[in-house]
XYZ file of C-alpha atoms in Angstrom:
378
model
C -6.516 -25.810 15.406
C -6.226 -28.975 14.207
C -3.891 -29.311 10.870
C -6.236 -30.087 8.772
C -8.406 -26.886 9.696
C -5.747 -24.387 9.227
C -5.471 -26.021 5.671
C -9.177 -25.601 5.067
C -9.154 -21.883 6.427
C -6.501 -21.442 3.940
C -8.541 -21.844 0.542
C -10.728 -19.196 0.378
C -12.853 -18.762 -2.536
C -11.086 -15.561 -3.548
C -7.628 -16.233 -2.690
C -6.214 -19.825 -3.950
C -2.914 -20.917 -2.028
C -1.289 -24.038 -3.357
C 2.072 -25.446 -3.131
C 4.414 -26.095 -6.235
C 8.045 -26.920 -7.516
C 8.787 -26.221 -3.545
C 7.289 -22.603 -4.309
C 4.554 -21.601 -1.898
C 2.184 -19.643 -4.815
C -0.880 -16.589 -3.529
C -3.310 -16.186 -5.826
C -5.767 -13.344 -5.669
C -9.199 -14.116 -7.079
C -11.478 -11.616 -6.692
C -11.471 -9.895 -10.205
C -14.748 -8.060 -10.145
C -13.514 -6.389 -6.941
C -9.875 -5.588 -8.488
C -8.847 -8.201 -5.768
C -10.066 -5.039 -3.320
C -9.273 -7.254 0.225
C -11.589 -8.770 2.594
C -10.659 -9.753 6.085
C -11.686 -13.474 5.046
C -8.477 -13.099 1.986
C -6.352 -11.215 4.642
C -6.368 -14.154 6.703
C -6.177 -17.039 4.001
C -2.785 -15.191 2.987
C -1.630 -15.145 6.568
C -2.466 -19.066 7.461
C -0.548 -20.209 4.138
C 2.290 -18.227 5.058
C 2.149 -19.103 8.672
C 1.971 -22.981 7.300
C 4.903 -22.349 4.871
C 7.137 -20.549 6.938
C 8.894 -23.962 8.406
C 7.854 -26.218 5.962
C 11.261 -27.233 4.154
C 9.429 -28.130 0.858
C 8.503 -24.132 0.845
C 11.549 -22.421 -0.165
C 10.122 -18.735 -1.553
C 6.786 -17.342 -2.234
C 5.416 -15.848 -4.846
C 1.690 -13.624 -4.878
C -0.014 -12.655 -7.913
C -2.842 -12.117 -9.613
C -3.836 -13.817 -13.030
C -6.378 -11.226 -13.798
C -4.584 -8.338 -16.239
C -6.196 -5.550 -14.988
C -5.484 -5.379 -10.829
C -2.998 -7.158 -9.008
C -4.995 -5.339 -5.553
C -6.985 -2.050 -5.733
C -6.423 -2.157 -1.819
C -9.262 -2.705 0.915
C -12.640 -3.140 0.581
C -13.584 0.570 1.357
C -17.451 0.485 1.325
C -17.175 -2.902 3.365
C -15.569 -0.696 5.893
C -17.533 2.343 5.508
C -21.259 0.399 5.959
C -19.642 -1.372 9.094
C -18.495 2.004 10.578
C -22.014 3.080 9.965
C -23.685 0.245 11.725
C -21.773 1.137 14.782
C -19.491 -2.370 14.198
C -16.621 -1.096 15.286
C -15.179 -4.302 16.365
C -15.781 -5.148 12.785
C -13.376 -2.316 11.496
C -10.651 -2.834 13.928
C -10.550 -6.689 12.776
C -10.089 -6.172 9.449
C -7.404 -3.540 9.937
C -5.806 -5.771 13.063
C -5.753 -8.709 10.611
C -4.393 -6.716 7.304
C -1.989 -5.512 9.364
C -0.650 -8.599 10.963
C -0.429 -10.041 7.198
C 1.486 -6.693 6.277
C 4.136 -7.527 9.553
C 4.227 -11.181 8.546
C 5.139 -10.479 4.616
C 7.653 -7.867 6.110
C 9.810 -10.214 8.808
C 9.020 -13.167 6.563
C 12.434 -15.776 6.570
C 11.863 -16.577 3.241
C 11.800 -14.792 -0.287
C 8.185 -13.149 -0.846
C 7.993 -12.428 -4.474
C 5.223 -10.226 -5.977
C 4.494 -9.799 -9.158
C 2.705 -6.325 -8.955
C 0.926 -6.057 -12.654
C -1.940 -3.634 -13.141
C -3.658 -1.399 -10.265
C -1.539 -1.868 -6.993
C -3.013 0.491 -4.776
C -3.349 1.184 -1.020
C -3.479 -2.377 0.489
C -2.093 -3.884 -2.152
C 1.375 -2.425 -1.561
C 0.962 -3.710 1.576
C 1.163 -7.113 0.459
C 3.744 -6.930 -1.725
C 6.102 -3.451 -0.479
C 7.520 -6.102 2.555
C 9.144 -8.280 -0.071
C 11.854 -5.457 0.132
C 12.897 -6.996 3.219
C 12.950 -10.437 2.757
C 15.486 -11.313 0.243
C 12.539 -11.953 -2.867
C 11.649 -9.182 -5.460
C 9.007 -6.051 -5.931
C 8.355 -6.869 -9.759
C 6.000 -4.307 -11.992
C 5.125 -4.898 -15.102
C 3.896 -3.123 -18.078
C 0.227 -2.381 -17.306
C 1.272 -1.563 -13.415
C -0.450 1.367 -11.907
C 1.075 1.919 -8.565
C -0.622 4.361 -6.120
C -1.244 5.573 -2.394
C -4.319 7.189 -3.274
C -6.005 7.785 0.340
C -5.806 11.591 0.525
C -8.181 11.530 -1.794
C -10.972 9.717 0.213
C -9.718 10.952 3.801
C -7.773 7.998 5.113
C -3.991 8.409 4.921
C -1.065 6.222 3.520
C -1.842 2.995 5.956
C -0.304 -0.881 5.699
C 2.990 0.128 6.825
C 3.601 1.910 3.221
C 5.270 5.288 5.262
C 8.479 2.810 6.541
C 8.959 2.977 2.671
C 7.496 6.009 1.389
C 9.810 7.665 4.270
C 13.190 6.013 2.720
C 12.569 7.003 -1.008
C 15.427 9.863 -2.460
C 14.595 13.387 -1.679
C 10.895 14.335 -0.662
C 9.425 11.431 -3.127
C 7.807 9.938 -0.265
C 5.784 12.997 0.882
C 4.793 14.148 -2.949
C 3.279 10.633 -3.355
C 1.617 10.559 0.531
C 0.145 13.978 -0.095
C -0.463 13.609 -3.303
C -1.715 9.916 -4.296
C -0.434 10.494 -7.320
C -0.432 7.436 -9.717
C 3.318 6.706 -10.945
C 3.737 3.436 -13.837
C 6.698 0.917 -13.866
C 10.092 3.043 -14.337
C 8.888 5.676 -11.901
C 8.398 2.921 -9.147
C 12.321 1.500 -9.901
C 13.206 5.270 -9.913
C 11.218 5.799 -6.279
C 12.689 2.279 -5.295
C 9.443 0.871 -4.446
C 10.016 -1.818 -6.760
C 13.357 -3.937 -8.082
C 12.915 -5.446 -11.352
C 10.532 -5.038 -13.997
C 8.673 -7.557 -16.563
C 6.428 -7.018 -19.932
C 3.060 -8.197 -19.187
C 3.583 -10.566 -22.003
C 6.401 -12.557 -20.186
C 4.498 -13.415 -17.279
C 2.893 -16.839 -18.524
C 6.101 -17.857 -19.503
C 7.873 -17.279 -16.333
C 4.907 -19.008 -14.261
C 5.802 -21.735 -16.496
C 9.074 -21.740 -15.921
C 8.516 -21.234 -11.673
C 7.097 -24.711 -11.822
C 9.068 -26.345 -13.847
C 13.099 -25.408 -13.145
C 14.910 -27.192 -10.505
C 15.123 -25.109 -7.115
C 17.180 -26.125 -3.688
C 16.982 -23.105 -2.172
C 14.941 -19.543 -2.230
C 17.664 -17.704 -3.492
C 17.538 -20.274 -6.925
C 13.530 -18.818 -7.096
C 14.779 -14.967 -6.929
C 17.716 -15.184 -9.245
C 15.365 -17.554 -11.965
C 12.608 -14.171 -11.520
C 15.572 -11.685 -11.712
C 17.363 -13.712 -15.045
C 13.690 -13.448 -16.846
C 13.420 -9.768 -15.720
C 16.669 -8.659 -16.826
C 15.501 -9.391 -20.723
C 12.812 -6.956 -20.524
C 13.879 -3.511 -20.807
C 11.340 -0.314 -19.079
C 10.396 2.425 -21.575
C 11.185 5.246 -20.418
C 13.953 4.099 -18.607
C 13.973 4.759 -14.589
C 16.165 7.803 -14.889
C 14.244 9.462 -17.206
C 11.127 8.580 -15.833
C 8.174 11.214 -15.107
C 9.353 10.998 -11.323
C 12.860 11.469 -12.182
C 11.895 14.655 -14.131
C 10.139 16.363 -11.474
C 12.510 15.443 -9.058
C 13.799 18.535 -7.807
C 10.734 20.537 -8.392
C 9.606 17.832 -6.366
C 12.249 17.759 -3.382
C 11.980 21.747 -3.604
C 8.408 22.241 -3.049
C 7.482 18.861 -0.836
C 10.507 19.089 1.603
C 8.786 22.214 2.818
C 7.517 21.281 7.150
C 3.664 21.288 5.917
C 0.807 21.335 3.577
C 0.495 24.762 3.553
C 3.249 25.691 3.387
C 3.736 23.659 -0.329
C 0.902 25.046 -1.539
C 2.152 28.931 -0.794
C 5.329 27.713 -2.716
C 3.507 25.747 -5.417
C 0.900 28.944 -6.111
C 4.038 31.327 -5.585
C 6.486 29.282 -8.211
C 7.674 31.725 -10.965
C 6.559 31.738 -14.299
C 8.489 29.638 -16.454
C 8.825 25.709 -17.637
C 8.113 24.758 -14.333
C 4.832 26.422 -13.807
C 2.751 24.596 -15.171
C 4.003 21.818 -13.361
C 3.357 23.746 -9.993
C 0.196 24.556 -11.297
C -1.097 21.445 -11.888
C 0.284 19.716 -8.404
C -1.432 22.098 -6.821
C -4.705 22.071 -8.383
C -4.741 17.825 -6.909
C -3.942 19.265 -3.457
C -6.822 21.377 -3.897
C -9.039 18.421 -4.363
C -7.967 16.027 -1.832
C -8.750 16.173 2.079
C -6.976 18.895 3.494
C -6.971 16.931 7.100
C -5.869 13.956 5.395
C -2.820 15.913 3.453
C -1.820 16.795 6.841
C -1.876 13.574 8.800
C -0.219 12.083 5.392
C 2.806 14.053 5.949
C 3.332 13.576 9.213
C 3.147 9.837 9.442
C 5.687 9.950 6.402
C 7.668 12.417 8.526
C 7.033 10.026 11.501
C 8.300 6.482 10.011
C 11.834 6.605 11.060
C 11.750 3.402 13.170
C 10.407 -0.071 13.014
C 8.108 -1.205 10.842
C 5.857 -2.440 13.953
C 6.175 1.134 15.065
C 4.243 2.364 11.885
C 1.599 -0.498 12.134
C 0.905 0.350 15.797
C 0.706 4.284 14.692
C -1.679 3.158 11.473
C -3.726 1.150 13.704
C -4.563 4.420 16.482
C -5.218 6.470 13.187
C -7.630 4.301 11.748
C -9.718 4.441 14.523
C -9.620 8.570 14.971
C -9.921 8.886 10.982
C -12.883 7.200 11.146
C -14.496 8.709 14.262
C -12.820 12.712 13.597
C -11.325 12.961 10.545
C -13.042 12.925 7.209
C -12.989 8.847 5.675
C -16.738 8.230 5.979
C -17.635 11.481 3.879
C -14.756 10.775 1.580
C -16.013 7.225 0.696
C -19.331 8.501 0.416
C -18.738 10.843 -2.295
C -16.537 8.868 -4.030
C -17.328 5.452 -3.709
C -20.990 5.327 -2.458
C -22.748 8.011 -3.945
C -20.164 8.715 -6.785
C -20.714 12.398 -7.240
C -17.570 14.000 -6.479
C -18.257 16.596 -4.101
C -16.940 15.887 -0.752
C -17.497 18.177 2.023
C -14.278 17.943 4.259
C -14.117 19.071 6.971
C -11.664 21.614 7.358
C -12.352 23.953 3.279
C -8.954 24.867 2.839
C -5.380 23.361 3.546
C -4.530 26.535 5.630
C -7.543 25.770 8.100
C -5.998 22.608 9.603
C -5.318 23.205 13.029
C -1.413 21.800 14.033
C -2.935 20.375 17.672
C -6.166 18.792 15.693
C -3.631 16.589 13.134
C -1.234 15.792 16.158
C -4.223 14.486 18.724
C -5.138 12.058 15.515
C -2.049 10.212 16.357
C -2.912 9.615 20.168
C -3.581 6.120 20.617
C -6.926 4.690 22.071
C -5.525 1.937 23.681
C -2.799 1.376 26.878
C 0.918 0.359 25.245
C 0.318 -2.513 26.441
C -2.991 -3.135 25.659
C -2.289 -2.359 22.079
C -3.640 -5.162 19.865
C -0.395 -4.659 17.419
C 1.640 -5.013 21.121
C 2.984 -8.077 20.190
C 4.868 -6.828 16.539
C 8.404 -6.573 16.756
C 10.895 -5.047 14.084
C-alpha cells in the first residue's frame, strides 16, 4: 500500500481515528448498533494502530466511544449468523481472523492503549480494550458501565482472547462469569481486576478536554494525567464490597468444582440458609443458557494458562466447530433473529453433554502451520 491508502482505509465511517496532543484517539461510531463490530471497523482500528505504532508524535492511545449508552456491545452477531447461512464461510473466518489480529495487536502493543469502557462492554468489546492490561495504559469504567461475557447465552463461548484474563481473576471468578455471562457494573470489574481505575460518567468531557490540551513527552505523562482525574472519583459500592466480592466464596465454592454439572448438583444441593437463594438463583441462569456452550466455556477458561496467541489460535478452531456442531446459529436465532426466547440446544440438560463431544470442539481444522493465527506470538 501506498501511504496515503493505508490512511484512507483508516477512516471508516463508523470508526473515526485522528491524531491529537501526540495522542493517537479511536473513536467508535456506530451508535444504533451499540458500536456492535464489523470487519470493515476491525480493520480501521488495526491500520491506525499499525500507523501509530512507530510514529514518534504517537505516544499512547486512547479508544472510546462518545455515545453514553455502549462503548461496544461486541460483534455483529446476525452479520455472522446470515453469512454462516449463505454457506460464506470464508466470510466468517475473516471477520474473526481480523478481530482477532486487532485483539493480539492491542495486547503486544509498545505503547499505552487506554480505554475508556463506559456503558455496555460486552463480548468483543473487551476485546478491544481487556489488552490495555498489558501495555502499560489503563482499563477505565465508568458509572453507566455494564461489563459482560454474555456468549453462553447464545451458544458461542467467551472468544477475543477474554479467557487469558478471565483465567487470572482471584478464586473461580473467571469460570462464574464464562459460564455464567453474568453482567457485573464498575466496582465488581476493579474487584475481578478486569479493569484499573474508575471515572463518573460526568467527568469524561472534561478529561477529553484535558487529553488535548496538557503537555505530554512521553506515554507514561498520558496514563498518569487519566489515573490523576480517576483518582477524584470515588466507586459506590466500593470494590470490596462489591456484589462480586459478596458472593465470592459462594462463588469459588460452587464454580471451582471440574464441570458444569457438577456446579449445578452443588448449586441445587446447597443447604437452606442465606445462601440459598443465591444458589438458587445462579442456577436457574445455568438452566437457561447452552448447556454445550457452559461446557466449552469452562474449559477454554480452564485451558488459558499460556500465551495470549495460544488462546486466539484455540478461539479461532472453536469458532469454526461452534458454528458447524455446536449450537451458535440456533442461539442467535432465538435471540437475536426471531426474538422469542426459546432456543432448542442441542444437548436439554447440562448433564447430557458428552466429555469427548466438548473436547473434539477444540480440535483444530487447520495444520499448525497452516493456522491463519500461525504467525501470533506472546
Amino acid at each position: 500500500f501506498a501511504m496515503s491508502t493505508i490512511e484512507t482505509t483508516a477512516v471508516s465511517e463508523e470508526v473515526v481515528t485522528y491524531i491529537a496532543n501526540r495522542i493517537g484517539f479511536i473513536e467508535l461510531e456506530r451508535p444504533k448498533a451499540l458500536n456492535a463490530l464489523t470487519t470493515g471497523m476491525v480493520n480501521a482500528m488495526r491500520a491506525a494502530l499499525d500507523l501509530w505504532r512507530d510514529n514518534p508524535e504517537v505516544l499512547a492511545v486512547v479508544v472510546r466511544s462518545a455515545h453514553a449508552r455502549a462503548f461496544c456491545a461486541g460483534g455483529d452477531l446476525r452479520v455472522l449468523h446470515d453469512a454462516y447461512r449463505r454457506g460464506d464461510q470464508a466470510a466468517l473466518d475473516t471477520f474473526f481472523i481480523d478481530e482477532y489480529r486487532l485483539n493480539h495487536a492491542i495486547f503486544t502493543y509498545p505503547k499505552p492503549y487506554i480505554a475508556l469502557m463506559n456503558g455496555i462492554v460486552m463480548g468483543g468489546g473487551m476485546g478491544i480494550s481487556q489488552g490495555a492490561y498489558r501495555t502499560g495504559g489503563l482499563r477505565v469504567v465508568t458509572s453507566s458501565t455494564r461489563l459482560a461475557m454474555p456468549e453462553t447465552r447464545i451458544g458461542l463461548f467467551p472468544d477475543v482472547g477474554v479467557s487469558w484474563f478471565l483465567a487470572r481473576t482471584p478464586g473461580a471468578l473467571g469460570r462464574y462469569l464464562a459460564v455464567t455471562g453474568e453482567t457485573i457494573g464498575p466496582a465488581d470489574a476493579l474487584y475481578a481486576g478486569l479493569a484499573d481505575a474508575f471515572i463518573e460518567d460526568g467527568a469524561l468531557p472534561a478529561l477529553i478536554d484535558r487529553l488535548k490540551t496538557e503537555t505530554f513527552s512521553e506515554g507514561a505523562d498520558v496514563v498518569n494525567c487519566v489515573a490523576r482525574e480517576a483518582a477524584a472519583c470515588k466507586v459506590v459500592p466500593t470494590p470490596d464490597t462489591s456484589p462480586l466480592a459478596d458472593a465470592r466464596a459462594l462463588i469459588d465454592q460452587h464454580f471451582a468444582l471440574p464441570d458444569v454439572a457438577h456446579i449445578v448438583a452443588a448449586l441445587d444441593a446447597q443447604p437452606d440458609c442465606a445462601a440459598a437463594d443465591w444458589a438458587e438463583q445462579v442456577a436457574g441462569v445455568l438452566r437457561e443458557r447452552s448447556p454445550l456452550s457452559m461446557a466449552l466455556s469452562l474449559e477454554v477458561v480452564t485451558r488459558a494458562e499460556g500465551s495470549m496467541a495460544d488462546c486466539l489460535r484455540r478461539d479461532l478452531d472453536l469458532t469454526r466447530s461452534v458454528f458447524a456442531r455446536g449450537d451458535v446459529m440456533e442461539g442467535v436465532r432465538a435471540r437475536i433473529i426471531d426474538k422469542d426466547n426459546r432456543p432448542q440446544w442441542q444437548f436439554e440438560r447440562i448433564e447430557d453433554v458428552p466429555a469427548d463431544y466438548v473436547a473434539r470442539m477444540f480440535d483444530s481444522p487447520w495444520p499448525a502451520a497452516e493456522h491463519p493465527l500461525a504467525d501470533l506470538r506472546g
